[in-house]
PDB file of C-alpha atoms in Angstrom:
ATOM      1  CA  MET A   1     -39.106  59.896   1.176  1.00 53.00           C
ATOM      2  CA  SER A   2     -38.849  63.479   2.316  1.00 67.00           C
ATOM      3  CA  ASP A   3     -40.945  62.751   5.419  1.00 85.00           C
ATOM      4  CA  PHE A   4     -38.557  60.069   6.734  1.00 90.00           C
ATOM      5  CA  ASP A   5     -37.487  60.854  10.302  1.00 93.00           C
ATOM      6  CA  PRO A   6     -34.441  58.879  11.516  1.00 95.00           C
ATOM      7  CA  CYS A   7     -35.342  59.824  15.122  1.00 96.00           C
ATOM      8  CA  ARG A   8     -38.813  58.243  14.989  1.00 96.00           C
ATOM      9  CA  VAL A   9     -37.643  54.689  15.632  1.00 97.00           C
ATOM     10  CA  PHE A  10     -35.842  55.814  18.793  1.00 98.00           C
ATOM     11  CA  ARG A  11     -38.939  57.640  20.062  1.00 97.00           C
ATOM     12  CA  LYS A  12     -41.014  54.519  19.438  1.00 97.00           C
ATOM     13  CA  LEU A  13     -38.455  52.344  21.210  1.00 97.00           C
ATOM     14  CA  ALA A  14     -38.399  54.715  24.188  1.00 98.00           C
ATOM     15  CA  TYR A  15     -42.203  54.601  24.439  1.00 97.00           C
ATOM     16  CA  ASN A  16     -42.131  50.824  24.022  1.00 97.00           C
ATOM     17  CA  ASN A  17     -39.533  50.514  26.755  1.00 97.00           C
ATOM     18  CA  ALA A  18     -41.514  52.592  29.247  1.00 98.00           C
ATOM     19  CA  LEU A  19     -44.805  50.829  28.469  1.00 97.00           C
ATOM     20  CA  ALA A  20     -43.308  47.322  28.555  1.00 97.00           C
ATOM     21  CA  ASN A  21     -41.580  48.059  31.861  1.00 98.00           C
ATOM     22  CA  PHE A  22     -44.831  49.429  33.283  1.00 97.00           C
ATOM     23  CA  ARG A  23     -46.819  46.361  32.212  1.00 97.00           C
ATOM     24  CA  LEU A  24     -44.159  43.951  33.493  1.00 97.00           C
ATOM     25  CA  HIS A  25     -43.824  45.808  36.804  1.00 97.00           C
ATOM     26  CA  GLN A  26     -47.608  45.815  37.235  1.00 96.00           C
ATOM     27  CA  ALA A  27     -47.579  42.037  36.852  1.00 97.00           C
ATOM     28  CA  CYS A  28     -44.694  41.694  39.304  1.00 96.00           C
ATOM     29  CA  ALA A  29     -46.595  43.753  41.864  1.00 96.00           C
ATOM     30  CA  GLU A  30     -48.883  40.714  42.139  1.00 96.00           C
ATOM     31  CA  LEU A  31     -46.089  38.310  43.128  1.00 95.00           C
ATOM     32  CA  ASP A  32     -46.555  36.352  46.330  1.00 91.00           C
ATOM     33  CA  SER A  33     -44.309  37.170  49.273  1.00 90.00           C
ATOM     34  CA  GLY A  34     -40.750  36.030  48.620  1.00 94.00           C
ATOM     35  CA  GLU A  35     -41.125  35.566  44.870  1.00 95.00           C
ATOM     36  CA  PHE A  36     -39.374  38.845  43.977  1.00 96.00           C
ATOM     37  CA  ASP A  37     -36.217  37.659  45.785  1.00 94.00           C
ATOM     38  CA  ALA A  38     -36.563  33.931  45.005  1.00 93.00           C
ATOM     39  CA  ILE A  39     -33.580  32.242  43.377  1.00 93.00           C
ATOM     40  CA  ARG A  40     -34.319  31.374  39.749  1.00 92.00           C
ATOM     41  CA  THR A  41     -32.436  30.165  36.701  1.00 84.00           C
ATOM     42  CA  SER A  42     -31.334  33.050  34.489  1.00 86.00           C
ATOM     43  CA  PHE A  43     -28.378  35.356  33.830  1.00 90.00           C
ATOM     44  CA  PHE A  44     -29.109  37.027  37.186  1.00 88.00           C
ATOM     45  CA  PRO A  45     -30.363  34.800  40.011  1.00 94.00           C
ATOM     46  CA  SER A  46     -33.662  36.555  40.784  1.00 96.00           C
ATOM     47  CA  LEU A  47     -36.238  38.996  39.502  1.00 97.00           C
ATOM     48  CA  LYS A  48     -34.923  41.483  42.035  1.00 97.00           C
ATOM     49  CA  ALA A  49     -31.349  41.196  40.739  1.00 97.00           C
ATOM     50  CA  THR A  50     -32.458  41.343  37.097  1.00 97.00           C
ATOM     51  CA  PHE A  51     -34.642  44.430  37.519  1.00 97.00           C
ATOM     52  CA  ASN A  52     -31.999  46.206  39.597  1.00 98.00           C
ATOM     53  CA  HIS A  53     -29.425  45.494  36.880  1.00 97.00           C
ATOM     54  CA  ILE A  54     -31.714  46.987  34.228  1.00 98.00           C
ATOM     55  CA  LEU A  55     -32.200  50.050  36.436  1.00 98.00           C
ATOM     56  CA  THR A  56     -28.532  50.738  37.204  1.00 98.00           C
ATOM     57  CA  VAL A  57     -27.501  50.241  33.572  1.00 98.00           C
ATOM     58  CA  ASP A  58     -30.257  52.648  32.542  1.00 98.00           C
ATOM     59  CA  TRP A  59     -28.957  55.190  35.072  1.00 98.00           C
ATOM     60  CA  PHE A  60     -25.475  54.883  33.570  1.00 98.00           C
ATOM     61  CA  TYR A  61     -26.453  55.198  29.917  1.00 98.00           C
ATOM     62  CA  VAL A  62     -29.270  57.723  30.220  1.00 98.00           C
ATOM     63  CA  ASP A  63     -27.021  59.998  32.264  1.00 98.00           C
ATOM     64  CA  GLY A  64     -24.326  59.749  29.579  1.00 98.00           C
ATOM     65  CA  LEU A  65     -26.863  60.376  26.826  1.00 98.00           C
ATOM     66  CA  GLU A  66     -27.998  63.493  28.697  1.00 98.00           C
ATOM     67  CA  GLY A  67     -24.400  64.731  28.880  1.00 97.00           C
ATOM     68  CA  GLY A  68     -23.918  63.887  32.555  1.00 95.00           C
ATOM     69  CA  ASN A  69     -20.909  62.458  34.318  1.00 92.00           C
ATOM     70  CA  LEU A  70     -22.457  59.918  36.726  1.00 95.00           C
ATOM     71  CA  GLY A  71     -20.333  57.159  35.278  1.00 94.00           C
ATOM     72  CA  LEU A  72     -19.637  54.106  37.380  1.00 96.00           C
ATOM     73  CA  LYS A  73     -21.327  55.664  40.419  1.00 96.00           C
ATOM     74  CA  ALA A  74     -24.501  54.251  38.871  1.00 97.00           C
ATOM     75  CA  PHE A  75     -23.275  50.809  39.949  1.00 96.00           C
ATOM     76  CA  GLU A  76     -22.036  51.593  43.482  1.00 96.00           C
ATOM     77  CA  ILE A  77     -25.025  49.776  44.981  1.00 96.00           C
ATOM     78  CA  GLU A  78     -25.606  46.577  43.041  1.00 94.00           C
ATOM     79  CA  GLU A  79     -29.253  46.271  44.068  1.00 96.00           C
ATOM     80  CA  PRO A  80     -30.448  49.736  45.103  1.00 98.00           C
ATOM     81  CA  CYS A  81     -34.144  48.753  45.275  1.00 97.00           C
ATOM     82  CA  GLU A  82     -35.250  46.233  47.876  1.00 96.00           C
ATOM     83  CA  THR A  83     -38.902  46.110  46.814  1.00 96.00           C
ATOM     84  CA  MET A  84     -40.763  45.843  43.535  1.00 96.00           C
ATOM     85  CA  ALA A  85     -42.699  49.014  44.368  1.00 96.00           C
ATOM     86  CA  LEU A  86     -39.533  51.081  44.833  1.00 97.00           C
ATOM     87  CA  LEU A  87     -37.954  49.547  41.761  1.00 97.00           C
ATOM     88  CA  ALA A  88     -41.001  50.329  39.609  1.00 98.00           C
ATOM     89  CA  GLU A  89     -40.945  53.935  40.842  1.00 98.00           C
ATOM     90  CA  GLU A  90     -37.236  54.399  40.101  1.00 98.00           C
ATOM     91  CA  GLN A  91     -37.471  52.668  36.719  1.00 98.00           C
ATOM     92  CA  ALA A  92     -40.399  54.886  35.723  1.00 98.00           C
ATOM     93  CA  LYS A  93     -38.301  57.973  36.485  1.00 98.00           C
ATOM     94  CA  VAL A  94     -35.419  56.908  34.265  1.00 98.00           C
ATOM     95  CA  ASP A  95     -37.824  55.689  31.571  1.00 98.00           C
ATOM     96  CA  ARG A  96     -39.407  59.152  31.470  1.00 98.00           C
ATOM     97  CA  ARG A  97     -35.958  60.733  31.149  1.00 98.00           C
ATOM     98  CA  LEU A  98     -35.201  58.456  28.204  1.00 98.00           C
ATOM     99  CA  VAL A  99     -38.542  59.277  26.570  1.00 98.00           C
ATOM    100  CA  ARG A 100     -37.877  63.029  26.942  1.00 98.00           C
ATOM    101  CA  LEU A 101     -34.405  62.603  25.478  1.00 98.00           C
ATOM    102  CA  CYS A 102     -35.772  60.674  22.480  1.00 98.00           C
ATOM    103  CA  GLU A 103     -38.643  63.129  21.972  1.00 97.00           C
ATOM    104  CA  ASN A 104     -36.055  65.884  21.637  1.00 97.00           C
ATOM    105  CA  LEU A 105     -33.705  64.099  19.244  1.00 98.00           C
ATOM    106  CA  SER A 106     -32.681  65.602  15.942  1.00 97.00           C
ATOM    107  CA  PRO A 107     -30.749  63.894  13.162  1.00 96.00           C
ATOM    108  CA  ASP A 108     -27.672  65.920  14.148  1.00 97.00           C
ATOM    109  CA  LYS A 109     -27.935  64.930  17.825  1.00 97.00           C
ATOM    110  CA  LEU A 110     -28.465  61.316  16.849  1.00 97.00           C
ATOM    111  CA  ALA A 111     -25.302  61.326  14.728  1.00 97.00           C
ATOM    112  CA  GLY A 112     -23.343  63.187  17.407  1.00 98.00           C
ATOM    113  CA  VAL A 113     -20.767  61.655  19.728  1.00 98.00           C
ATOM    114  CA  ILE A 114     -21.407  61.317  23.457  1.00 98.00           C
ATOM    115  CA  ASP A 115     -19.035  60.620  26.329  1.00 97.00           C
ATOM    116  CA  LEU A 116     -19.586  57.777  28.781  1.00 97.00           C
ATOM    117  CA  ASN A 117     -17.550  57.990  31.971  1.00 96.00           C
ATOM    118  CA  ARG A 118     -15.986  54.551  32.509  1.00 96.00           C
ATOM    119  CA  GLY A 119     -13.991  55.665  35.556  1.00 93.00           C
ATOM    120  CA  ASN A 120     -10.449  55.337  34.239  1.00 95.00           C
ATOM    121  CA  ARG A 121     -11.417  56.289  30.681  1.00 96.00           C
ATOM    122  CA  ILE A 122     -14.022  58.085  28.616  1.00 96.00           C
ATOM    123  CA  GLN A 123     -15.846  55.952  26.083  1.00 97.00           C
ATOM    124  CA  ARG A 124     -16.843  57.988  23.017  1.00 98.00           C
ATOM    125  CA  GLU A 125     -19.700  56.656  20.912  1.00 98.00           C
ATOM    126  CA  ARG A 126     -22.293  57.887  18.458  1.00 98.00           C
ATOM    127  CA  MET A 127     -25.565  58.616  20.230  1.00 98.00           C
ATOM    128  CA  GLU A 128     -27.542  56.394  17.857  1.00 98.00           C
ATOM    129  CA  ASP A 129     -25.268  53.451  18.668  1.00 98.00           C
ATOM    130  CA  VAL A 130     -25.597  53.955  22.423  1.00 98.00           C
ATOM    131  CA  LEU A 131     -29.391  54.195  22.123  1.00 98.00           C
ATOM    132  CA  SER A 132     -29.500  51.014  20.042  1.00 98.00           C
ATOM    133  CA  HIS A 133     -27.297  49.252  22.575  1.00 98.00           C
ATOM    134  CA  LEU A 134     -29.416  50.451  25.499  1.00 98.00           C
ATOM    135  CA  PHE A 135     -32.716  49.346  23.944  1.00 98.00           C
ATOM    136  CA  GLN A 136     -31.208  45.950  23.120  1.00 98.00           C
ATOM    137  CA  HIS A 137     -29.926  45.603  26.704  1.00 97.00           C
ATOM    138  CA  GLN A 138     -33.330  46.444  28.147  1.00 96.00           C
ATOM    139  CA  THR A 139     -35.146  44.027  25.862  1.00 96.00           C
ATOM    140  CA  HIS A 140     -32.641  41.255  26.582  1.00 96.00           C
ATOM    141  CA  HIS A 141     -32.959  41.425  30.369  1.00 96.00           C
ATOM    142  CA  ARG A 142     -36.675  42.249  30.390  1.00 96.00           C
ATOM    143  CA  GLY A 143     -37.132  39.032  28.400  1.00 94.00           C
ATOM    144  CA  GLN A 144     -35.229  37.125  31.073  1.00 95.00           C
ATOM    145  CA  ALA A 145     -37.465  38.577  33.778  1.00 95.00           C
ATOM    146  CA  HIS A 146     -40.493  37.674  31.689  1.00 95.00           C
ATOM    147  CA  ALA A 147     -39.272  34.077  31.462  1.00 94.00           C
ATOM    148  CA  MET A 148     -38.641  33.965  35.228  1.00 94.00           C
ATOM    149  CA  LEU A 149     -42.270  34.939  35.805  1.00 94.00           C
ATOM    150  CA  SER A 150     -43.261  31.666  34.144  1.00 92.00           C
ATOM    151  CA  GLY A 151     -42.028  29.910  37.284  1.00 91.00           C
ATOM    152  CA  SER A 152     -43.990  32.153  39.631  1.00 93.00           C
ATOM    153  CA  SER A 153     -47.594  32.639  40.705  1.00 95.00           C
ATOM    154  CA  VAL A 154     -48.017  35.410  38.099  1.00 96.00           C
ATOM    155  CA  LYS A 155     -48.704  34.860  34.411  1.00 94.00           C
ATOM    156  CA  PRO A 156     -46.122  36.720  32.290  1.00 95.00           C
ATOM    157  CA  PRO A 157     -47.797  39.617  30.441  1.00 95.00           C
ATOM    158  CA  GLN A 158     -47.627  40.274  26.710  1.00 92.00           C
ATOM    159  CA  LEU A 159     -44.783  42.757  26.100  1.00 94.00           C
ATOM    160  CA  ASP A 160     -44.802  43.308  22.347  1.00 93.00           C
ATOM    161  CA  GLU A 161     -47.948  45.387  21.855  1.00 93.00           C
ATOM    162  CA  PHE A 162     -46.528  48.897  21.946  1.00 92.00           C
ATOM    163  CA  ILE A 163     -45.120  49.630  18.473  1.00 93.00           C
ATOM    164  CA  VAL A 164     -47.482  48.822  15.591  1.00 93.00           C
ATOM    165  CA  ALA A 165     -50.799  50.635  15.106  1.00 92.00           C
ATOM    166  CA  ASP A 166     -52.798  47.415  14.838  1.00 95.00           C
ATOM    167  CA  ASP A 167     -52.092  46.610  18.510  1.00 95.00           C
ATOM    168  CA  ALA A 168     -53.735  49.825  19.785  1.00 94.00           C
ATOM    169  CA  ARG A 169     -56.663  47.927  21.330  1.00 94.00           C
ATOM    170  CA  PHE A 170     -54.258  46.043  23.634  1.00 95.00           C
ATOM    171  CA  ARG A 171     -52.490  49.041  25.218  1.00 95.00           C
ATOM    172  CA  GLU A 172     -55.226  51.461  26.278  1.00 94.00           C
ATOM    173  CA  ARG A 173     -54.638  50.943  30.036  1.00 93.00           C
ATOM    174  CA  GLU A 174     -50.898  51.596  29.773  1.00 94.00           C
ATOM    175  CA  LEU A 175     -51.322  54.670  27.583  1.00 94.00           C
ATOM    176  CA  ALA A 176     -53.851  56.076  30.047  1.00 94.00           C
ATOM    177  CA  ALA A 177     -51.400  55.567  32.927  1.00 94.00           C
ATOM    178  CA  PHE A 178     -48.843  57.715  31.084  1.00 94.00           C
ATOM    179  CA  LYS A 179     -51.445  60.182  29.781  1.00 94.00           C
ATOM    180  CA  TRP A 180     -50.316  59.311  26.265  1.00 93.00           C
ATOM    181  CA  ASN A 181     -52.444  58.517  23.232  1.00 92.00           C
ATOM    182  CA  GLU A 182     -52.019  56.773  19.905  1.00 93.00           C
ATOM    183  CA  THR A 183     -50.917  59.999  18.262  1.00 91.00           C
ATOM    184  CA  THR A 184     -48.036  60.196  20.733  1.00 89.00           C
ATOM    185  CA  LEU A 185     -46.902  56.668  19.839  1.00 87.00           C
ATOM    186  CA  MET A 186     -47.285  57.017  16.095  1.00 87.00           C
ATOM    187  CA  ARG A 187     -45.620  60.362  15.450  1.00 83.00           C
TER     188      ARG A 187
END
């Protein structure tokens, strides 16, 4: 297995994350007035709160993964985006940062230790563990937002078509929006 690349799974998860967020945000752009803020049953009380939580947590972890020191400042404003359009724009920026980071991983970087500024302490973790945690966090809360859409005027979109080759026919629009192709996803 000399061609095994331990970084590949993280690249694929970063692409998946960006594409799933894009597809979900496109669906949410079709919400009727008031549905983005509407109180719903979930871990967070609205789509707005859920998406803002995903965003601020991404700011925290991606900054730490990049070697930054943003720390808890990422959470100073609990809901920094008032509209779905602004949220989608900000999420796309941090998603692209995460994709770039994962595209530039090496086995040594992946096994390296990063520092996360927790305000009164520095949390030291292996990069691969932080990436795994971050992708799990995103999937967890994106799934909650997806479920909340079921109680709205918008049909929840399919979000699991961005990893295996056989699903290529279902993701052409999203890949075009990012100017990516199947080779990008499969390398």
